[in-house]
Amino acid sequence: MNAPAELPFGLPGADAGWDGEDRAEARKEALYLEIDGWEGPLDLLLDLARRQKVDLRRISILELVAAYLDYIEQAEALRLELAADYLVMAAWLAYLKSALLLPKDEQADPSPEELALRLQLRLQRLGAMREAAARLMGRNRLGRDVFLRGAPEGLRVERKSAWQCSWYDLVRAYGDVKVRSQPVVHMVRERMVMTLDSAIARVSSMLGVSLDWMDLRDFLPPASDTWANPQLRRSALASSFVAALELARTGRAEIAQEQTFGPLRLKACK
Amino acid sequence: MMTEPTDDFVRAVEATLFAAEQPMTVEQISNHLGQADVRPALAELERHYRARGVLLVERGKRWHFETAPDLAHLLRREKEDLRRLSRAATEVLAIVAYHEPVSRAEIEAIRGVQTAKGTLDVLMEAGWVRVAGRREVPGRPVIYATTPDFLAHFGLGSLKELPGLEELRAAGLLDPVDDDMIQTGLRPGKVPGEDEETAEDTAEDLDERDLFEEDDG
Amino acid sequence: MMTEPTDDFVRAVEATLFAAEQPMTVEQISNHLGQADVRPALAELERHYRARGVLLVERGKRWHFETAPDLAHLLRREKEDLRRLSRAATEVLAIVAYHEPVSRAEIEAIRGVQTAKGTLDVLMEAGWVRVAGRREVPGRPVIYATTPDFLAHFGLGSLKELPGLEELRAAGLLDPVDDDMIQTGLRPGKVPGEDEETAEDTAEDLDERDLFEEDDG
């Protein structure tokens, strides 16, 4: 690793490499061949300024401008799309050069000396950062020159659970288990029906009153209140039919039906 | 305290072992440091670190630094998380409390679902349930009982203070909670298995899910 | 050589830092060791290890052990897995470190060239540069600064230890970049802006391309 740290800032030749690499030689060769190697016009200017072998604070701006324009002229293979910045800089430097050569009283504001000074300062700033970068990269770096512990045990934060449960939760849970595991009894729901007994009683009492044939349906209770329930009425019809058959079997009633599905008629036996 | 200047070779062995990702044999260290004899340096380092927070130790012919065993507890920091017992765990705990000592098979018979082993582990970790021996029947199943910590946590003088079935009924705790839950318990065609717990969890009300989350802090 | 018995608390701090996987601040060490004041112990350890093959160092308020730099030639690993930075990236890194916090426009004004976004990304990915908020000026540009990892990597206790910082400051070379420099600079009529990014990428140093393969062109 080279050690640019001993070199004071701004001295010629202090253009150390970056990240341990020194490309200065390669770049000298490339100087007249290509422009791709430069990080913009300021970079090129900085390199040219360094060739003056003086402190950046003492460079000759006129000489620098000449070198730059010279370089641009010689770089015939310039790819225009890459070179726009370089040409803009060239134009500006040509303007600066002519302004510097003009008599003082014809000079604009800011003065060309002021502009030249600014250019110089910018080159110094860039040069300083470039050297700072090289010094930084040349330091003892973690993972390259110095090392952390290879196999640290690690600091652990162990999580421990503090379980929570209340008395109520406990008792409630037991209740739930008990409820869930109770034996299940299947019960047929009680439905409202007319029992056979009550149908026989009703039909036989009504037969005693009437002497004519009567439709079976007329024996049902009037469709009001609870008897309006259609399910209950079907039950009453079914029970009354069975009651009629029972009364006929025991000889207490006659049954007649004129056609299939026709009305069923009923009459008391004489 | 002024430390004597340390021999550079000893320092190199020290740094090599410090940076190593694996314990190193004498040969490996020596190869790393130009074939020199590293044994005296290892001996000196071992002696030096004996009094410190880090020790240089040899295990199976390999050397490495490790933190001193008496300080191991410092490298672990405990953090308590308050966690609410799951419904399944609460039920198992209640069954143990009402029926102790009980075996796992008995708990399962009472609950009507299989009980994941983890559930009993959680209760033992909480310090509320302990193994109370084995029942002297074929298979000699492990039986479980509650601990004094259980009584203390729930503020009970003894298990006799737990409300009886009649009291539970009077308190409305034996009323069906809702039909869905009963049906869950009686779902026909349900295959018992370890994944039972999960299935049950899914059917449980959302509140419990919330409670499951750890309340940090 | 007989080592004096070491205070147990000093040993605890030593063991904690040895075991830690990351550099630790004084607060973190203290939290780990029951809130005690660890500074005297750190000072004692720092002194003790100064003569050894391993050093206790403070980098950006975080402490860690690392191998002594003078042993680098013995420890340097053959296959270096450090990512090689392009010249553009090293320059940008230096500018961020010496000028922080700094906006991208300011970096570009110093370098006289537009900086590909990838360059800053590479530095952020390496963990050396971070976004440090926005500058409260029109446009509210994002500003960048270095991280504690940057200090640790380059062995700096703080930014004050940056090489040549005082000379550069005295020479006025670290003065804030003024708007004039950003706006006009050496490129009259050219205003830096996001839309120039693409053109600039094309113009970027080829080496940077090769090293980082950021072909999103």
XYZ file of C-alpha atoms in Angstrom:
704
model
C 0.000 0.000 0.000
C 1.455 3.347 -0.899
C 1.299 5.972 1.775
C 0.144 9.271 0.368
C -0.270 10.524 3.898
C 3.254 11.969 4.006
C 2.665 14.101 0.959
C 1.370 17.569 1.674
C -1.738 18.578 -0.155
C -1.399 20.332 -3.450
C 2.113 19.143 -4.236
C 2.707 17.825 -7.707
C 2.997 14.107 -7.943
C 0.601 13.615 -5.065
C -1.921 12.088 -7.405
C -2.001 8.767 -5.633
C -4.251 5.978 -6.702
C -7.725 5.290 -5.502
C -8.468 2.278 -3.433
C -4.849 1.268 -3.660
C -4.664 1.549 -7.398
C -2.441 3.966 -9.243
C -3.482 4.535 -12.790
C -1.430 7.649 -13.423
C 0.925 5.860 -15.784
C -1.860 4.286 -17.792
C -3.548 7.624 -18.069
C -0.481 9.414 -19.390
C -0.385 7.004 -22.277
C -4.064 7.387 -22.878
C -3.908 11.156 -22.751
C -3.716 11.746 -26.443
C -5.836 8.823 -27.437
C -9.130 8.998 -25.703
C -11.295 11.051 -23.460
C -13.295 8.279 -21.811
C -10.752 7.916 -19.036
C -11.464 11.314 -17.503
C -14.032 12.066 -14.905
C -15.143 15.190 -16.702
C -13.313 18.343 -17.802
C -12.336 19.388 -14.278
C -10.605 16.051 -13.826
C -8.676 16.556 -17.041
C -7.789 20.104 -16.026
C -6.546 18.883 -12.654
C -4.324 16.351 -14.316
C -2.955 18.936 -16.721
C -2.373 21.373 -13.871
C -0.370 18.730 -12.035
C 1.907 18.453 -15.060
C 3.106 21.972 -14.356
C 4.927 20.448 -11.377
C 4.070 23.336 -9.095
C 1.735 23.833 -6.185
C -1.834 24.029 -7.383
C -1.927 27.503 -5.818
C 0.822 28.637 -8.160
C -0.192 27.153 -11.474
C -0.191 29.281 -14.558
C -3.736 29.540 -15.752
C -2.664 30.629 -19.225
C -0.408 27.620 -19.517
C -3.207 25.390 -18.271
C -5.677 26.809 -20.771
C -3.175 26.275 -23.563
C -2.576 22.666 -22.504
C -6.276 21.961 -22.334
C -7.067 23.469 -25.725
C -4.098 21.638 -27.141
C -5.358 18.366 -25.783
C -8.860 18.855 -27.122
C -7.451 19.721 -30.532
C -5.309 16.626 -30.641
C -8.038 14.317 -29.454
C -9.365 13.863 -32.957
C -11.191 10.680 -32.187
C -13.443 12.565 -29.791
C -16.889 11.125 -29.639
C -18.992 14.211 -29.722
C -21.743 12.900 -27.481
C -19.170 12.253 -24.764
C -17.222 15.376 -25.422
C -19.871 18.051 -25.047
C -18.725 18.960 -21.531
C -15.133 19.088 -22.656
C -15.969 21.372 -25.568
C -18.042 23.667 -23.353
C -15.063 23.878 -21.013
C -12.760 24.521 -23.951
C -14.940 27.403 -25.122
C -15.050 28.861 -21.647
C -11.285 28.561 -21.234
C -10.708 30.198 -24.629
C -12.879 33.060 -23.442
C -10.954 33.238 -20.174
C -7.656 33.265 -22.007
C -8.636 36.102 -24.299
C -10.071 38.059 -21.366
C -6.845 37.621 -19.417
C -4.879 38.973 -22.364
C -7.091 42.033 -22.792
C -6.084 45.398 -21.337
C -7.427 45.839 -17.800
C -9.935 48.576 -18.520
C -11.828 46.478 -21.046
C -12.389 43.639 -18.606
C -15.861 42.605 -17.509
C -17.135 41.886 -14.049
C -16.221 39.479 -12.573
C -12.721 40.094 -13.706
C -10.846 37.332 -15.532
C -8.401 37.257 -12.625
C -11.312 36.540 -10.328
C -12.540 33.767 -12.643
C -9.043 32.308 -12.865
C -8.807 32.330 -9.092
C -12.094 30.516 -8.808
C -10.919 27.905 -11.269
C -7.742 27.469 -9.282
C -9.697 27.059 -6.053
C -11.932 24.468 -7.615
C -8.965 22.492 -8.821
C -7.457 22.686 -5.338
C -10.685 21.481 -3.767
C -10.987 18.566 -6.153
C -7.310 17.746 -5.729
C -7.698 17.795 -1.947
C -10.634 15.397 -2.065
C -8.855 13.071 -4.430
C -5.898 12.859 -2.100
C -8.130 12.525 0.927
C -9.860 9.597 -0.768
C -6.521 7.931 -1.431
C -5.415 8.427 2.175
C -8.724 7.072 3.397
C -8.455 3.994 1.227
C -4.890 3.469 2.376
C -5.840 3.321 6.043
C -5.915 0.133 8.023
C -9.289 -1.128 7.027
C -11.551 -3.456 8.903
C -11.750 -6.804 7.168
C -8.520 -6.206 5.237
C -5.886 -5.039 7.696
C -7.571 -5.342 11.040
C -10.166 -7.874 12.032
C -13.069 -8.242 14.356
C -13.456 -11.351 16.431
C -13.990 -14.217 14.022
C -16.490 -16.192 16.027
C -18.220 -14.071 18.622
C -20.526 -15.997 20.940
C -23.135 -13.307 20.587
C -25.188 -11.671 23.278
C -28.528 -13.282 23.734
C -31.716 -11.869 25.024
C -33.692 -14.793 26.299
C -37.395 -14.470 26.301
C -39.183 -16.076 29.159
C -42.927 -16.385 29.255
C -44.836 -15.380 32.341
C -48.112 -17.156 31.856
C -51.295 -15.445 32.826
C -54.615 -17.026 33.692
C -57.325 -15.810 36.034
C -59.491 -17.785 38.452
C -62.512 -16.977 36.337
C -60.822 -18.240 33.151
C -60.063 -21.481 34.942
C -63.550 -22.099 36.280
C -65.196 -20.950 33.070
C -62.996 -23.389 31.126
C -64.081 -26.248 33.353
C -67.698 -25.265 32.843
C -67.134 -25.283 29.090
C -65.600 -28.744 29.206
C -68.495 -30.060 31.246
C -71.076 -28.532 28.960
C -69.350 -29.839 25.904
C -69.037 -33.363 27.225
C -72.589 -33.692 28.624
C -74.331 -36.769 27.167
C -76.711 -35.631 24.486
C -80.324 -36.929 24.612
C -82.308 -36.742 21.416
C -85.887 -35.748 22.061
C -88.600 -35.627 19.393
C -90.236 -32.277 19.643
C -93.839 -32.408 20.822
C -96.241 -31.396 18.092
C -99.841 -30.377 18.452
C -102.107 -33.198 17.184
C -105.708 -34.346 17.495
C -105.506 -37.721 19.122
C -107.521 -40.642 17.815
C -109.511 -40.817 21.023
C -110.639 -37.225 20.838
C -111.459 -37.643 17.113
C -113.648 -40.700 17.827
C -115.403 -38.829 20.631
C -115.992 -35.777 18.470
C -117.156 -37.649 15.322
C -119.497 -40.007 17.188
C -121.117 -37.207 19.182
C -121.673 -35.146 16.023
C -123.135 -38.185 14.170
C -125.727 -38.554 16.919
C -127.036 -35.063 16.251
C -127.313 -35.194 12.428
C -129.469 -37.596 10.425
C -128.169 -36.689 6.944
C -124.942 -37.539 5.167
C -122.156 -35.209 6.206
C -118.777 -34.471 4.590
C -115.898 -35.748 6.738
C -114.398 -32.249 6.665
C -117.443 -30.860 8.411
C -116.507 -32.863 11.493
C -113.315 -30.831 11.966
C -113.286 -28.061 14.551
C -113.879 -24.555 13.142
C -110.652 -23.018 11.698
C -110.069 -20.404 14.373
C -107.441 -19.808 17.047
C -105.174 -22.801 17.441
C -107.216 -24.879 14.959
C -106.204 -22.493 12.220
C -102.752 -24.131 12.196
C -102.650 -26.084 8.898
C -100.508 -28.842 10.397
C -103.001 -29.297 13.196
C -105.877 -29.366 10.702
C -104.173 -32.129 8.714
C -103.713 -34.050 11.928
C -107.430 -33.552 12.771
C -108.452 -34.687 9.276
C -106.297 -37.805 9.502
C -107.547 -38.642 12.987
C -111.180 -38.011 12.005
C -110.770 -40.322 8.981
C -109.364 -43.079 11.184
C -112.199 -42.388 13.666
C -114.754 -42.747 10.833
C -113.232 -46.075 9.775
C -113.315 -47.230 13.409
C -116.979 -46.198 13.792
C -117.859 -47.965 10.503
C -116.066 -51.125 11.634
C -117.987 -51.179 14.892
C -121.263 -50.638 13.009
C -122.039 -47.218 14.341
C -121.567 -45.317 11.026
C -121.866 -45.718 7.261
C -119.250 -44.335 4.848
C -119.849 -43.465 1.229
C -117.606 -42.053 -1.532
C -119.067 -41.480 -4.983
C -115.748 -41.283 -6.896
C -112.041 -41.649 -6.337
C -110.716 -38.710 -4.287
C -114.297 -37.450 -4.052
C -115.724 -36.139 -0.808
C -116.089 -38.761 1.905
C -119.492 -38.735 3.471
C -120.585 -40.100 6.765
C -123.979 -40.983 8.313
C -125.037 -42.582 11.572
C -126.394 -46.079 11.410
C -130.065 -46.453 12.195
C -1.502 -1.052 36.256
C 1.174 -1.008 33.625
C 1.280 -3.923 31.275
C 4.668 -5.253 30.315
C 5.435 -5.044 26.655
C 4.264 -8.218 25.012
C 6.378 -10.158 22.600
C 5.252 -9.463 19.033
C 5.017 -13.127 18.219
C 2.732 -13.709 21.181
C 0.661 -10.761 19.976
C 0.451 -12.314 16.526
C -0.795 -15.629 17.935
C -3.288 -13.711 20.042
C -4.596 -11.754 17.047
C -4.717 -14.850 14.854
C -6.849 -16.766 17.329
C -9.025 -13.734 17.948
C -9.786 -13.287 14.258
C -10.190 -17.003 13.523
C -13.658 -18.164 12.618
C -12.918 -21.711 13.793
C -10.877 -23.106 16.651
C -7.339 -23.727 15.343
C -4.846 -26.508 15.900
C -1.249 -25.756 16.785
C -0.288 -26.714 13.236
C -2.803 -24.338 11.684
C -1.612 -21.416 13.783
C 1.976 -22.291 13.005
C 1.254 -22.485 9.262
C -0.324 -19.089 9.487
C 2.705 -17.567 11.187
C 5.604 -18.836 9.117
C 5.944 -22.304 10.674
C 7.208 -20.946 13.972
C 6.701 -22.917 17.183
C 3.588 -21.418 18.705
C 3.386 -23.572 21.836
C 5.250 -21.222 24.180
C 3.118 -18.334 22.962
C -0.061 -20.341 23.512
C 1.084 -21.216 27.027
C 1.801 -17.589 27.811
C -1.512 -16.427 26.412
C -3.384 -19.149 28.234
C -1.780 -17.984 31.470
C -2.449 -14.335 30.748
C -6.120 -14.795 29.948
C -6.789 -17.098 32.893
C -7.549 -14.097 35.085
C -9.572 -12.212 32.494
C -13.125 -12.149 31.189
C -12.089 -14.181 28.195
C -10.180 -17.449 28.345
C -7.923 -19.131 25.844
C -8.872 -22.786 25.917
C -7.836 -25.955 24.163
C -10.601 -28.349 23.245
C -9.789 -31.473 21.306
C -6.384 -30.100 20.253
C -7.954 -26.916 18.934
C -7.466 -23.530 20.526
C -9.971 -20.750 20.765
C -11.023 -17.828 22.923
C -14.231 -18.085 24.845
C -15.867 -15.939 27.460
C -15.185 -17.009 31.023
C -17.771 -19.527 32.231
C -18.446 -17.615 35.445
C -19.601 -14.659 33.316
C -21.841 -16.704 31.041
C -24.940 -15.493 32.846
C -24.073 -11.921 31.884
C -24.164 -12.734 28.219
C -27.779 -13.694 28.488
C -30.357 -11.162 29.360
C -33.770 -12.359 30.365
C -36.844 -10.632 29.194
C -40.231 -11.645 30.510
C -43.180 -11.695 28.196
C -46.627 -11.765 29.704
C -48.608 -14.376 27.833
C -52.132 -15.463 28.282
C -52.833 -19.173 28.472
C -54.601 -20.541 25.432
C -58.113 -21.845 25.843
C -56.908 -25.411 25.371
C -54.278 -24.979 28.085
C -56.783 -23.383 30.449
C -59.142 -26.302 29.968
C -56.426 -28.840 30.599
C -55.364 -26.950 33.701
C -58.946 -26.915 34.968
C -59.288 -30.643 34.370
C -56.064 -31.352 36.206
C -57.254 -29.188 39.097
C -60.696 -30.848 39.341
C -59.595 -34.405 38.716
C -56.012 -34.692 39.876
C -54.107 -36.873 39.585
C -55.040 -37.531 35.961
C -53.327 -39.078 33.009
C -53.240 -37.497 29.607
C -55.666 -40.092 28.272
C -58.117 -39.164 31.024
C -57.763 -35.476 30.244
C -58.488 -36.233 26.629
C -61.511 -38.328 27.530
C -62.915 -35.498 29.620
C -62.175 -32.799 27.075
C -63.447 -34.862 24.177
C -60.477 -33.843 22.051
C -56.889 -34.873 21.830
C -54.521 -32.741 23.818
C -51.268 -31.669 22.242
C -48.268 -32.560 24.347
C -47.198 -28.926 24.140
C -50.219 -27.913 26.171
C -49.093 -29.876 29.228
C -45.540 -28.639 28.679
C -46.744 -25.051 28.820
C -48.534 -25.728 32.099
C -45.454 -27.342 33.552
C -43.315 -24.435 32.323
C -45.724 -22.071 34.014
C -45.109 -24.065 37.202
C -48.751 -24.951 37.736
C -48.741 -28.615 36.817
C -46.263 -31.300 37.716
C -45.756 -34.950 36.973
C -47.095 -36.821 40.001
C -45.831 -40.295 39.191
C -47.369 -43.101 37.182
C -50.640 -44.859 37.553
C -50.185 -48.546 38.394
C -52.288 -49.861 35.558
C -51.162 -51.479 32.304
C -49.014 -49.028 30.333
C -48.189 -47.169 33.562
C -49.316 -43.769 32.248
C -47.801 -40.617 33.689
C -50.212 -38.759 35.910
C -50.354 -35.043 36.487
C -51.301 -32.893 39.455
C -51.263 -29.217 40.365
C -48.462 -27.532 42.307
C -48.432 -25.200 45.307
C -47.672 -22.414 42.804
C -50.968 -23.165 41.172
C -52.826 -22.608 44.450
C -50.833 -19.458 45.105
C -51.433 -18.015 41.656
C -55.191 -18.552 41.851
C -55.443 -17.550 45.496
C -56.694 -20.935 46.636
C -56.081 -22.424 50.066
C -56.665 -25.871 48.641
C -58.286 -27.510 45.647
C -61.417 -27.954 47.740
C -62.059 -24.258 47.301
C -62.756 -24.710 43.616
C -66.475 -24.349 43.003
C -68.389 -27.625 42.660
C -70.622 -28.566 39.765
C -73.736 -27.336 41.566
C -72.168 -23.962 42.176
C -71.043 -23.795 38.571
C -74.575 -24.530 37.448
C -75.983 -21.900 39.791
C -73.513 -19.377 38.396
C -74.683 -20.174 34.881
C -71.337 -21.630 33.990
C -72.831 -24.903 32.873
C -75.339 -23.339 30.504
C -74.652 -23.994 26.901
C -72.524 -21.100 25.750
C -73.762 -21.239 22.234
C -74.872 -23.911 19.854
C -71.902 -23.538 17.585
C -69.529 -24.404 20.326
C -71.414 -27.489 21.318
C -71.573 -28.568 17.742
C -67.858 -28.061 17.433
C -67.361 -30.432 20.301
C -69.695 -32.997 18.835
C -68.892 -32.577 15.222
C -69.470 -35.963 13.676
C -66.804 -37.611 11.613
C -64.065 -35.671 13.335
C -60.808 -37.552 13.291
C -58.891 -37.170 16.525
C -55.257 -36.366 16.088
C -52.542 -33.979 17.099
C -53.843 -31.427 14.654
C -57.063 -31.455 16.600
C -55.819 -28.602 18.689
C -55.403 -26.462 15.640
C -58.791 -27.253 14.313
C -60.270 -26.321 17.616
C -58.346 -23.120 17.777
C -59.794 -22.150 14.447
C -63.290 -22.561 15.770
C -62.593 -20.512 18.830
C -63.820 -17.018 19.169
C -61.724 -14.151 18.007
C -61.192 -12.767 21.463
C -58.997 -15.598 22.395
C -56.898 -15.002 19.362
C -56.256 -11.502 20.585
C -55.337 -12.756 23.985
C -52.891 -15.171 22.464
C -50.759 -12.351 21.263
C -47.933 -11.558 23.571
C -48.404 -8.362 25.437
C -44.907 -7.042 25.534
C -44.185 -4.779 28.378
C 4.619 -12.647 34.258
C 1.895 -12.751 36.830
C -1.230 -10.846 35.998
C -2.938 -8.944 38.786
C -6.424 -10.133 39.534
C -8.851 -8.215 37.408
C -11.948 -6.626 38.807
C -14.992 -8.774 38.036
C -16.910 -5.895 36.534
C -14.047 -5.111 34.186
C -14.019 -8.790 33.249
C -17.745 -8.612 32.580
C -17.342 -5.649 30.230
C -14.461 -7.443 28.547
C -16.508 -10.618 28.078
C -19.535 -8.694 26.834
C -17.558 -6.879 24.151
C -15.745 -10.066 23.181
C -19.019 -11.900 22.752
C -20.868 -9.082 20.989
C -21.526 -9.514 17.303
C -21.750 -5.774 16.759
C -19.845 -2.814 18.155
C -21.671 -1.523 21.227
C -22.348 1.917 22.618
C -21.701 2.688 26.274
C -25.472 2.608 26.809
C -25.845 -0.818 25.247
C -23.058 -2.285 27.368
C -24.520 -0.659 30.429
C -28.012 -2.011 29.669
C -26.518 -5.420 29.387
C -24.761 -5.176 32.721
C -27.461 -3.888 34.997
C -27.181 -0.180 34.144
C -23.797 0.183 35.821
C -21.336 2.857 34.695
C -19.033 1.074 32.292
C -16.770 3.974 31.334
C -14.025 3.363 33.922
C -13.937 -0.300 32.922
C -13.707 0.637 29.244
C -10.844 2.994 29.995
C -9.002 0.306 31.927
C -9.536 -2.285 29.206
C -8.487 0.134 26.495
C -5.259 0.734 28.397
C -4.659 -2.934 29.036
C -5.153 -4.010 25.444
C -3.065 -1.206 23.971
C 0.035 -3.390 24.288
C -1.572 -6.559 23.030
C -2.393 -8.206 19.714
C -5.990 -7.150 20.025
C -7.098 -3.590 20.731
C -10.204 -2.122 22.275
C -11.233 0.818 20.127
C -14.016 3.382 20.053
C -15.424 4.220 16.636
C -18.248 6.693 16.396
C -19.245 6.167 20.055
C -19.318 2.404 19.658
C -16.731 0.096 21.149
C -15.256 -3.091 19.759
C -12.170 -5.257 19.861
C -10.085 -5.554 16.708
C -6.683 -6.926 15.825
C -3.731 -4.564 16.147
C -2.997 -2.744 12.873
C 0.738 -3.441 13.047
C -0.038 -7.149 12.670
C -1.926 -6.562 9.422
C 0.819 -8.117 7.312
C 0.439 -11.370 9.233
C -3.310 -11.499 9.210
C -4.242 -10.127 5.819
C -6.360 -12.730 4.190
C -5.456 -14.082 0.833
C -8.773 -13.825 -0.818
C -9.725 -10.326 0.023
C -13.452 -10.007 -0.097
C -13.432 -6.265 0.218
C -15.262 -4.737 -2.647
C -13.015 -2.569 -4.728
C -14.402 0.908 -5.033
C -14.253 2.841 -8.262
C -12.413 6.138 -8.310
C -15.703 7.960 -8.560
C -17.011 6.150 -5.473
C -13.902 6.816 -3.385
C -14.023 10.481 -4.314
C -17.677 10.778 -3.473
C -17.037 9.005 -0.170
C -14.243 11.430 0.697
C -16.416 14.413 -0.213
C -19.271 13.134 1.957
C -16.909 12.504 4.871
C -15.088 15.844 4.708
C -18.092 17.980 3.900
C -20.981 16.211 5.584
C -23.846 16.712 5.452
C -23.709 17.329 1.750
C -26.204 17.233 -1.110
C -25.662 15.537 -4.396
C -25.519 18.880 -6.209
C -22.700 19.936 -3.872
C -20.805 16.717 -4.524
C -21.187 17.325 -8.222
C -20.045 20.918 -7.936
C -16.833 19.791 -6.249
C -16.166 17.025 -8.748
C -17.185 19.137 -11.752
C -19.091 16.195 -13.096
C -22.463 14.668 -12.593
C -22.444 11.706 -10.270
C -24.228 8.583 -11.335
C -26.892 7.599 -8.850
C -25.292 4.172 -8.631
C -22.200 5.669 -7.023
C -24.086 6.895 -3.981
C -26.090 3.673 -3.914
C -22.906 1.621 -3.751
C -21.727 3.653 -0.770
C -25.073 3.317 0.957
C -25.161 -0.395 0.269
C -21.706 -0.719 1.800
C -23.228 0.903 4.886
C -20.828 3.851 4.858
C -23.158 6.601 3.717
C -26.697 7.314 4.760
C -29.400 9.822 3.934
C -29.303 12.421 6.680
C -32.497 14.285 5.918
C -33.091 17.238 3.642
C -31.537 20.670 3.515
C -34.084 23.362 4.289
C -33.484 25.368 1.151
C -35.654 25.649 -1.952
C -36.026 22.221 -3.520
C -35.261 20.585 -0.139
C -32.426 18.439 -1.510
C -31.566 15.170 0.215
C -28.324 15.418 2.155
C -25.881 12.608 2.841
C -23.604 11.821 5.783
C -21.328 8.997 6.888
C -22.284 6.211 9.299
C -20.625 4.680 12.383
C -19.741 1.725 10.148
C -17.734 4.095 7.979
C -15.720 5.198 11.013
C -15.258 1.584 12.132
C -14.175 0.423 8.703
C -11.552 3.114 8.281
C -10.420 3.024 11.897
C -11.563 6.521 12.798
C -12.693 7.414 16.305
C -14.753 10.253 14.860
C -14.774 12.464 11.787
C -12.317 14.741 13.589
C -9.692 12.080 12.945
C -10.059 12.295 9.185
C -6.560 12.667 7.752
C -5.527 16.236 7.027
C -8.871 17.643 8.168
C -7.368 20.648 9.956
C -4.995 21.639 7.143
C -7.774 21.391 4.591
C -10.078 23.456 6.718
C -7.389 26.066 7.331
C -6.749 26.279 3.593
C -10.447 26.999 3.024
C -10.770 23.880 0.922
C -13.677 22.582 2.983
C -15.723 25.774 2.871
C -19.372 25.201 2.069
C -20.061 24.919 -1.594
C -21.881 28.088 -2.598
C -24.834 28.286 -4.914
C -22.765 30.080 -7.474
C -20.483 27.105 -7.721
C -23.385 24.704 -7.997
C -25.329 26.742 -10.510
C -22.733 27.943 -12.934
C -19.489 26.396 -11.919
C -17.186 25.918 -14.812
C -19.908 25.033 -17.181
C -21.552 28.301 -18.131
C -25.089 27.943 -19.335
C -25.380 24.421 -18.067
C -27.709 23.730 -15.212
C -27.307 20.467 -13.389
C -30.474 18.482 -13.277
C -31.919 15.013 -13.051
C -32.517 14.794 -16.786
C -28.821 14.823 -17.405
C -28.421 11.598 -15.534
C -28.589 9.382 -18.581
C -26.085 11.320 -20.604
C -23.837 11.386 -17.590
C -24.074 7.659 -17.037
C -22.785 7.149 -20.527
C -19.886 9.403 -19.827
C -18.980 7.637 -16.597
C -15.594 6.158 -16.197
C -15.514 2.717 -17.741
C -13.723 1.277 -14.759
C -16.644 2.049 -12.553
C -18.843 0.109 -14.907
C -16.597 -2.892 -14.807
C -16.255 -2.928 -11.061
C -19.885 -2.686 -10.238
C -21.689 -3.916 -13.278
C -24.376 -1.350 -13.014
C -25.544 -1.747 -16.583
C -28.935 -0.273 -16.374
C -28.146 1.977 -19.283
